[in-house]
Coordinates of C-alpha atoms in Angstrom, one line a residue:
M1 CA 0.0 0.0 0.0
I2 CA 1.2 3.5 -0.7
A3 CA 3.1 4.9 2.3
R4 CA 0.9 7.9 2.8
S5 CA -2.4 7.1 1.3
M6 CA -4.2 9.7 -0.8
G7 CA -7.9 10.4 -0.1
A8 CA -10.5 8.5 -2.1
A9 CA -11.4 9.9 -5.5
A10 CA -15.1 10.7 -5.7
L11 CA -16.0 8.6 -8.7
L12 CA -17.6 5.3 -9.8
V13 CA -15.4 2.8 -11.6
M14 CA -16.9 -0.1 -13.5
G15 CA -16.9 -3.0 -11.2
G16 CA -16.9 -1.1 -7.9
S17 CA -16.4 2.2 -6.1
L18 CA -13.2 3.6 -4.7
T19 CA -12.9 4.4 -1.1
G20 CA -10.0 6.0 0.8
T21 CA -8.4 5.8 4.2
M22 CA -6.8 8.8 5.9
L23 CA -6.0 12.3 5.0
Y24 CA -4.5 14.8 7.5
G25 CA -5.0 12.2 10.2
Q26 CA -8.8 12.0 9.8
P27 CA -11.0 9.2 8.5
E28 CA -11.8 9.6 4.8
P29 CA -15.6 10.3 4.4
V30 CA -17.6 7.8 2.5
I31 CA -18.5 9.1 -1.0
P32 CA -22.2 9.8 -1.1
E33 CA -24.3 7.5 -3.3
A34 CA -25.8 10.5 -5.2
G35 CA -24.9 10.9 -8.9
L36 CA -24.7 8.6 -11.9
R37 CA -24.5 4.9 -11.1
D38 CA -23.9 2.9 -14.1
V39 CA -21.3 3.7 -16.8
K40 CA -23.1 1.7 -19.5
D41 CA -26.3 3.6 -19.0
H42 CA -24.6 7.0 -19.5
P43 CA -21.9 6.5 -22.3
E44 CA -22.0 10.3 -23.0
K45 CA -20.8 10.9 -19.5
E46 CA -17.9 8.4 -19.3
G47 CA -14.2 9.0 -19.0
W48 CA -11.3 7.0 -17.7
V49 CA -9.4 6.6 -14.5
I50 CA -5.8 5.6 -15.2
T51 CA -4.4 3.4 -12.4
P52 CA -1.0 1.8 -11.9
G53 CA -2.4 -1.7 -11.5
K54 CA -5.3 -2.0 -13.9
G55 CA -4.5 0.7 -16.4
W56 CA -7.4 2.5 -18.2
Q57 CA -10.8 1.9 -16.6
K58 CA -14.0 3.6 -17.5
A59 CA -15.4 5.9 -14.9
I60 CA -18.1 8.5 -14.4
P61 CA -18.4 11.5 -11.9
R62 CA -20.3 10.8 -8.7
Y63 CA -21.5 14.3 -7.8
D64 CA -24.2 16.1 -9.7
E65 CA -23.5 19.6 -10.9
N66 CA -25.5 21.3 -8.2
D67 CA -23.6 19.5 -5.4
R68 CA -20.3 20.3 -7.1
K69 CA -21.2 24.0 -7.4
H70 CA -22.3 24.1 -3.8
Y71 CA -19.2 22.7 -2.3
L72 CA -16.6 24.4 -4.6
G73 CA -18.3 27.8 -4.1
K74 CA -16.2 30.7 -5.5
L75 CA -13.8 28.2 -7.0
Y76 CA -16.5 26.8 -9.2
D77 CA -17.0 30.3 -10.7
E78 CA -13.2 30.8 -11.1
M79 CA -13.0 27.7 -13.2
N80 CA -15.7 28.8 -15.6
I81 CA -15.4 27.0 -19.0
P82 CA -18.0 25.7 -21.5
Q83 CA -19.6 22.6 -20.1
S84 CA -18.6 20.5 -23.0
V85 CA -15.2 20.9 -24.8
H86 CA -14.5 17.9 -27.0
L87 CA -10.9 16.9 -27.8
K88 CA -9.2 14.4 -30.0
G89 CA -8.6 11.1 -28.2
P90 CA -5.1 10.2 -27.0
E91 CA -2.7 8.8 -29.6
Q92 CA -1.3 6.3 -27.1
K93 CA -2.3 5.0 -23.7
R94 CA 1.0 5.6 -22.0
N95 CA 2.4 3.6 -19.1
L96 CA 4.1 6.0 -16.7
F97 CA 5.6 3.5 -14.2
G98 CA 9.2 4.3 -13.6
L99 CA 9.2 7.8 -15.0
K100 CA 12.1 9.7 -13.4
W101 CA 12.4 13.5 -12.9
L102 CA 15.2 15.0 -10.9
D103 CA 15.5 12.5 -7.9
Y104 CA 11.8 11.3 -8.0
Y105 CA 10.5 8.1 -9.4
L106 CA 6.9 7.4 -10.3
V107 CA 5.6 4.2 -8.8
G108 CA 2.3 2.4 -8.0
G109 CA 1.4 -1.1 -7.1
E110 CA -0.7 -3.6 -8.9
E111 CA -3.5 -3.2 -6.4
E112 CA -3.2 0.6 -6.2
E113 CA -5.5 3.2 -7.7
A114 CA -3.2 6.2 -6.9
W115 CA 0.3 6.9 -8.3
E116 CA 3.1 8.2 -6.1
F117 CA 6.4 10.1 -6.7
V118 CA 9.1 8.7 -4.3
D119 CA 12.8 9.1 -3.9
S120 CA 15.3 6.3 -4.3
L121 CA 14.8 5.2 -0.7
G122 CA 11.1 4.7 -1.3
E123 CA 10.0 7.8 0.7
G124 CA 6.9 9.4 -0.8
Y125 CA 6.4 13.1 -1.7
I126 CA 3.2 13.4 -3.7
S127 CA 0.4 11.0 -4.7
F128 CA -2.3 11.6 -7.2
R129 CA -5.0 10.0 -9.4
I130 CA -5.2 10.4 -13.2
F131 CA -8.4 10.9 -15.2
Y132 CA -9.0 11.4 -18.9
S133 CA -11.9 12.1 -21.2
T134 CA -12.2 13.4 -24.8
D135 CA -14.8 15.7 -23.2
K136 CA -12.8 18.2 -21.1
S137 CA -15.8 18.8 -18.8
I138 CA -16.0 15.1 -17.9
S139 CA -12.3 14.9 -17.2
R140 CA -12.6 18.0 -15.0
K141 CA -15.6 16.6 -13.0
L142 CA -13.8 13.3 -12.4
G143 CA -10.7 15.1 -11.1
L144 CA -12.6 17.7 -9.1
D145 CA -14.8 15.3 -7.2
W146 CA -12.0 14.4 -4.9
L147 CA -11.4 18.0 -4.1
T148 CA -15.1 18.4 -3.5
V149 CA -14.8 15.8 -0.7
I150 CA -11.9 17.8 0.8
L151 CA -13.8 21.1 0.7
K152 CA -16.8 19.6 2.6
R153 CA -14.6 19.5 5.7
P154 CA -14.8 22.7 7.9
H155 CA -11.0 22.7 8.6
E156 CA -10.4 22.6 4.9
N157 CA -12.9 25.3 4.1
S158 CA -10.8 27.7 6.2
R159 CA -8.1 27.4 3.5
R160 CA -8.4 29.6 0.4
Y161 CA -8.1 27.7 -2.8
R162 CA -7.9 29.5 -6.2
Y163 CA -7.7 28.4 -9.8
V164 CA -4.7 29.6 -11.9
V165 CA -3.5 28.8 -15.4
N166 CA 0.3 29.0 -15.9
E167 CA 2.3 29.9 -19.0
K168 CA 2.3 26.3 -20.2
G169 CA -1.5 26.2 -20.2
V170 CA -1.8 24.0 -17.1
G171 CA -4.8 24.8 -15.0
M172 CA -4.3 24.2 -11.2
V173 CA -6.3 24.6 -8.1
I174 CA -3.7 25.7 -5.5
L175 CA -3.6 26.9 -1.9
E176 CA -3.5 30.7 -2.0
K177 CA -0.7 31.1 0.4
Q178 CA 1.4 27.9 0.1
Q179 CA 0.9 27.5 -3.6
Y180 CA 0.6 23.7 -3.4
P181 CA -1.6 22.2 -6.2
F182 CA -4.5 19.9 -5.3
Y183 CA -5.9 19.6 -8.8
A184 CA -4.4 20.1 -12.3
E185 CA -5.7 19.8 -15.9
K186 CA -4.5 19.9 -19.5
D187 CA -5.2 18.3 -22.8
G188 CA -8.2 16.3 -21.5
Y189 CA -6.2 14.9 -18.5
S190 CA -6.9 15.9 -14.9
L191 CA -5.1 15.0 -11.7
S192 CA -6.5 14.9 -8.2
I193 CA -3.4 15.5 -6.1
H194 CA -2.3 14.9 -2.5
P195 CA 1.0 16.7 -1.9
Y196 CA 2.8 15.8 1.3
L197 CA 3.1 19.3 2.8
G198 CA 6.5 19.9 4.3
S199 CA 8.2 17.0 2.6
I200 CA 8.5 18.7 -0.7
S201 CA 8.3 22.4 -1.8
D202 CA 5.3 23.8 -3.5
V203 CA 7.6 24.7 -6.5
E204 CA 8.8 21.1 -7.0
T205 CA 5.2 19.8 -6.5
R206 CA 3.9 22.1 -9.3
Q207 CA 6.8 21.0 -11.5
L208 CA 6.1 17.3 -10.9
V209 CA 2.5 17.9 -11.9
E210 CA 3.6 19.6 -15.1
V211 CA 5.9 16.6 -15.9
I212 CA 3.0 14.1 -15.5
L213 CA 0.7 16.1 -17.8
E214 CA 3.4 16.5 -20.4
A215 CA 4.3 12.8 -20.3
L216 CA 0.6 11.7 -20.5
A217 CA 0.1 13.9 -23.6
G218 CA 3.3 12.8 -25.2
N219 CA 4.4 16.4 -25.6
Q220 CA 7.9 15.7 -24.3
K221 CA 10.2 12.7 -24.0
F222 CA 11.2 11.5 -20.5
G223 CA 13.5 8.9 -19.1
Y224 CA 12.0 5.8 -17.5
F225 CA 13.6 3.3 -15.1
P226 CA 11.0 0.6 -14.7
K227 CA 13.4 -2.1 -13.3
R228 CA 14.9 0.3 -10.7
A229 CA 11.4 1.6 -9.9
Q230 CA 10.2 -2.0 -9.0
I231 CA 12.9 -2.2 -6.4
I232 CA 12.1 1.3 -5.1
E233 CA 8.4 0.5 -4.9
K234 CA 9.1 -2.5 -2.7
R235 CA 10.8 -0.2 -0.2
N236 CA 7.8 2.2 -0.5
R237 CA 5.3 -0.5 0.4
L238 CA 7.2 -1.3 3.6
S239 CA 6.1 0.2 6.9
S240 CA 8.0 3.3 7.9
G241 CA 9.8 1.3 10.7
E242 CA 10.8 -1.5 8.3
R243 CA 12.0 1.1 5.7
S244 CA 14.0 3.0 8.3
R245 CA 15.8 -0.2 9.4
I246 CA 16.7 -1.1 5.8
I247 CA 18.0 2.4 5.2
H248 CA 20.0 2.4 8.4
D249 CA 21.7 -0.8 7.4
M250 CA 22.4 0.6 3.9
K251 CA 24.0 3.7 5.5
D252 CA 26.1 1.8 8.0
L253 CA 29.7 2.2 7.0
N254 CA 31.2 0.1 9.8
K255 CA 31.8 -2.9 7.5
S256 CA 32.0 -1.3 4.1
M257 CA 34.5 1.5 4.8
S258 CA 37.8 1.0 6.5
P259 CA 38.3 2.4 10.0
S260 CA 41.0 4.8 8.9
A261 CA 38.7 6.3 6.3
R262 CA 35.7 6.5 8.7
R263 CA 37.8 8.3 11.3
A264 CA 38.8 11.0 8.8
L265 CA 35.3 11.7 7.4
Y266 CA 34.2 14.8 9.2
K267 CA 37.2 16.0 11.1
Y268 CA 37.9 19.8 10.8
W269 CA 35.4 20.3 7.9
E270 CA 33.4 22.9 9.7
E271 CA 36.5 24.9 10.6
M272 CA 37.7 24.7 7.0
V273 CA 34.4 25.8 5.5
K274 CA 34.3 28.8 7.7
K275 CA 37.9 29.8 7.0
L276 CA 37.3 29.5 3.2
N277 CA 33.9 31.3 3.4
A278 CA 32.3 28.3 1.8
E279 CA 29.1 28.1 3.8
S280 CA 26.9 28.9 0.8
I281 CA 28.5 26.0 -1.1
L282 CA 27.5 23.5 1.6
K283 CA 24.1 25.0 1.9
E284 CA 23.3 24.6 -1.8
A285 CA 24.6 21.0 -1.9
P286 CA 21.7 18.6 -2.5
K287 CA 20.8 16.6 0.6
R288 CA 18.6 13.9 -1.0
E289 CA 20.2 10.4 -0.5
T290 CA 20.9 7.7 -3.1
L291 CA 21.7 4.3 -1.7
P292 CA 23.8 2.5 -2.5
N293 CA 26.1 5.1 -4.0
P294 CA 26.2 4.4 -7.8
C295 CA 30.0 4.6 -7.6
R296 CA 30.4 2.1 -4.8
G297 CA 33.5 -0.1 -5.3
I298 CA 35.3 2.3 -7.7
G299 CA 38.7 3.5 -6.4
T300 CA 38.8 0.9 -3.7
V301 CA 41.4 -1.9 -3.2
T302 CA 40.0 -4.5 -5.6
W303 CA 39.2 -1.9 -8.3
I304 CA 42.7 -0.4 -8.1
K305 CA 44.4 -3.8 -8.5
K306 CA 42.2 -4.5 -11.6
H307 CA 42.2 -1.1 -13.3
M308 CA 45.3 0.9 -12.4
N309 CA 48.8 0.1 -13.4
I310 CA 50.5 2.0 -10.6
P311 CA 52.0 0.8 -7.3
F312 CA 49.5 1.2 -4.4
T313 CA 49.8 0.2 -0.7
P314 CA 46.6 0.2 1.3
E315 CA 46.8 1.6 4.8
Q316 CA 46.8 -1.2 7.4
G317 CA 43.3 -2.6 7.9
N318 CA 42.1 -1.6 4.4
D319 CA 41.1 -4.5 2.1
G320 CA 38.7 -5.7 -0.6
K321 CA 35.6 -5.8 1.6
H322 CA 35.7 -2.0 2.1
V323 CA 33.7 -1.0 -1.0
D324 CA 32.7 2.4 0.3
G325 CA 36.0 3.9 1.2
I326 CA 39.7 3.3 1.9
T327 CA 43.0 5.0 2.6
G328 CA 46.4 4.2 1.3
T329 CA 49.4 5.4 -0.8
F330 CA 50.1 5.5 -4.5
F331 CA 53.7 5.7 -5.7
V332 CA 54.0 8.0 -8.7
R333 CA 57.1 7.7 -10.9
K334 CA 58.7 10.9 -12.0
G335 CA 62.1 10.5 -13.7
E336 CA 64.0 7.9 -11.9
R337 CA 62.1 8.2 -8.6
E338 CA 58.8 7.2 -7.2
Y339 CA 57.0 9.7 -5.0
P340 CA 54.4 8.8 -2.4
V341 CA 50.9 10.2 -2.9
E342 CA 48.5 9.9 0.1
Y343 CA 45.0 8.7 -1.1
M344 CA 41.5 8.5 0.3
I345 CA 38.2 7.8 -1.3
A346 CA 34.7 7.9 0.4
H347 CA 31.4 6.9 -1.2
L348 CA 28.7 8.7 0.7
S349 CA 24.9 8.7 0.4
S350 CA 24.4 12.4 -0.6
R351 CA 26.1 15.3 -2.2
D352 CA 26.1 17.5 0.9
L353 CA 27.9 14.7 2.9
A354 CA 30.5 14.3 0.2
M355 CA 31.1 18.1 0.1
S356 CA 31.6 18.1 3.9
V357 CA 34.1 15.3 3.6
L358 CA 35.8 17.2 0.8
F359 CA 36.8 20.0 3.1
S360 CA 37.8 17.6 5.8
M361 CA 40.1 15.8 3.3
Q362 CA 41.9 19.1 2.6
A363 CA 42.9 19.3 6.2
R364 CA 43.7 15.6 6.6
K365 CA 47.1 15.0 8.1
A366 CA 47.9 18.7 7.8
V367 CA 46.5 19.7 11.2
D368 CA 48.1 18.9 14.6
A369 CA 45.8 18.8 17.6
A370 CA 48.4 20.9 19.6
T371 CA 48.4 23.7 17.0
E372 CA 45.0 23.1 15.5
E373 CA 43.9 26.7 15.0
E374 CA 47.1 27.9 13.4
D375 CA 47.3 24.8 11.2
I376 CA 43.7 25.2 9.9
E377 CA 44.5 28.8 9.1
R378 CA 47.6 27.8 7.2
V379 CA 45.8 25.1 5.2
A380 CA 43.0 27.5 4.3
E381 CA 45.5 30.1 3.1
M382 CA 47.1 27.4 0.9
T383 CA 43.8 26.3 -0.6
R384 CA 42.4 27.4 -3.9
V385 CA 38.6 26.8 -4.1
H386 CA 37.1 25.1 -7.1
P387 CA 39.8 25.7 -9.8
G388 CA 37.8 23.4 -12.1
L389 CA 40.5 20.9 -12.7
V390 CA 38.5 17.7 -12.0
G391 CA 35.2 16.4 -10.7
D392 CA 32.0 18.3 -10.0
Y393 CA 33.8 20.4 -7.4
D394 CA 37.4 20.5 -6.4
L395 CA 40.1 22.1 -4.2
C396 CA 43.8 22.4 -4.9
L397 CA 46.7 24.6 -3.7
N398 CA 47.7 28.1 -4.4
P399 CA 51.2 28.3 -5.9
V400 CA 53.7 27.3 -3.3
L401 CA 57.0 29.3 -3.2
N402 CA 60.4 27.8 -2.6
D403 CA 63.0 29.3 -0.3
L404 CA 63.9 31.8 -3.0
G405 CA 60.4 33.0 -3.4
I406 CA 59.9 31.3 -6.7
P407 CA 56.8 29.2 -7.4
I408 CA 57.5 25.5 -7.3
P409 CA 56.4 24.0 -10.7
D410 CA 53.2 21.9 -10.5
S411 CA 52.8 22.8 -6.8
E412 CA 49.2 23.9 -7.4
Q413 CA 48.4 20.3 -8.4
A414 CA 50.3 18.6 -5.7
W415 CA 47.2 18.4 -3.6
I416 CA 43.8 17.8 -5.2
C417 CA 40.6 16.9 -3.4
F418 CA 37.4 16.6 -5.4
V419 CA 33.8 15.5 -5.4
R420 CA 32.1 13.5 -8.2
G421 CA 28.4 12.7 -7.6
N422 CA 28.3 11.6 -4.0
T423 CA 31.9 10.5 -3.8
A424 CA 34.8 12.5 -2.3
V425 CA 38.5 11.8 -3.3
M426 CA 41.8 13.0 -1.8
L427 CA 45.2 12.9 -3.5
K428 CA 48.2 14.6 -1.8
S429 CA 51.8 14.3 -2.9
L430 CA 54.3 14.6 -0.1
D431 CA 56.6 16.3 -2.6
L432 CA 55.1 19.6 -3.8
K433 CA 56.7 19.4 -7.2
V434 CA 54.7 16.2 -8.2
S435 CA 51.3 16.8 -9.8
V436 CA 48.6 14.4 -8.8
L437 CA 46.2 15.7 -11.6
P438 CA 46.8 12.7 -14.0
L439 CA 45.9 10.3 -11.2
A440 CA 42.9 12.4 -10.2
K441 CA 41.6 12.4 -13.8
T442 CA 41.9 8.6 -14.0
I443 CA 39.8 8.0 -10.9
D444 CA 37.4 10.8 -11.8
E445 CA 36.7 9.3 -15.3
A446 CA 35.7 6.0 -13.8
L447 CA 33.4 7.8 -11.3
K448 CA 31.9 9.9 -14.0
K449 CA 31.1 6.9 -16.2
A450 CA 29.4 5.2 -13.2
V451 CA 27.3 8.3 -12.5
E452 CA 26.3 8.6 -16.2
L453 CA 25.4 5.0 -16.4
Y454 CA 23.2 5.4 -13.3
E455 CA 21.5 8.4 -14.9
T456 CA 21.0 6.8 -18.3
P457 CA 17.3 5.8 -18.7
E458 CA 16.4 2.2 -19.2
V459 CA 13.7 3.5 -21.7
V460 CA 13.1 6.9 -23.3
R461 CA 9.6 7.8 -24.5

């Protein structure tokens, strides 16, 4: 069952009526038996409800026009359009399961009537029902009947709804202050919507509604991930307690990241961020989690042995089972010598965590507890923020001067820390005349391919 059930749509479907459960913590009222009762007796009034499990089913409105007008009040007048507007039928009855937009996936079980946008962990953000008719007035009545049930409640009547049409021609019934949509329509399709207030912004909710209507009409191509969505939907159908336990286990790094890497994850990052005036960068970093990290395993011991022809010694206690993070030392040849390059990689669950670890990595092994404040100040002064050398975001060094005041060649690239996706990487040469950029690019290219593969749709339509 959908994690946060949407209220019942006030309609009659061939074969039985739909009833709901809870909304805002209150029992869903039973839909009154007034209105049309048999689809086959009123073919001129029929439309469709489009469900995840049973697809397109014929349906008719349950309220008569007088009841609808009574309960919608001023909203009914705002939505004034001709009673009958006939449209060309849909070219294709589209299956929306697995549609992905931003970090949201569209799912719905075989026994469900409502669809739901969830994240990769199965947490829901908005649920809705879909209706269609070649007669725009029938589609509208089907979609509005659920809103009519909501407006019958005194605590809902205290809210002010209004009808707006945006620049894309999408009509929406929204809350006047919070701007969340509860109904939307375009091209003969209508949606009765239950946004999970507080879990998602009103802006993103309106954008998701537009995406659904565009996908239904076939006006724009979108990426679909039906196989991945099946896995995500199973998480969504779990109780919140069961889902929380699974997510906790997936986020537990005690076995999948080496102790030396775990200890270094968040040390000094706050101090470094403040010294570099990078608070806004952390604030803007996305917090939504993806588990497991799509790059998991890349850059760790087994991967290095298989893909990199360069000497590497893992730090003690780092081995092949640590697929989410390790520490160790590469040995980079320059001329006749090999130079040690300290290395750390950490696969995290979100971008904001990876960004925090990035700033911690810049201070790693460069700060002594006895002289912490002075050392952090020194490292911050050495640091150049986001030179754009590698990754989605990176840190390197400002040119380092030798004893004669002359910049050491390649010293800017002797330290590079970067983030790609939700993964943070550190490379630090102990000799400032050795560039670690080629090494960074090799690892970053593998991370980039993994992120791109994860984002490549299984189907585009």
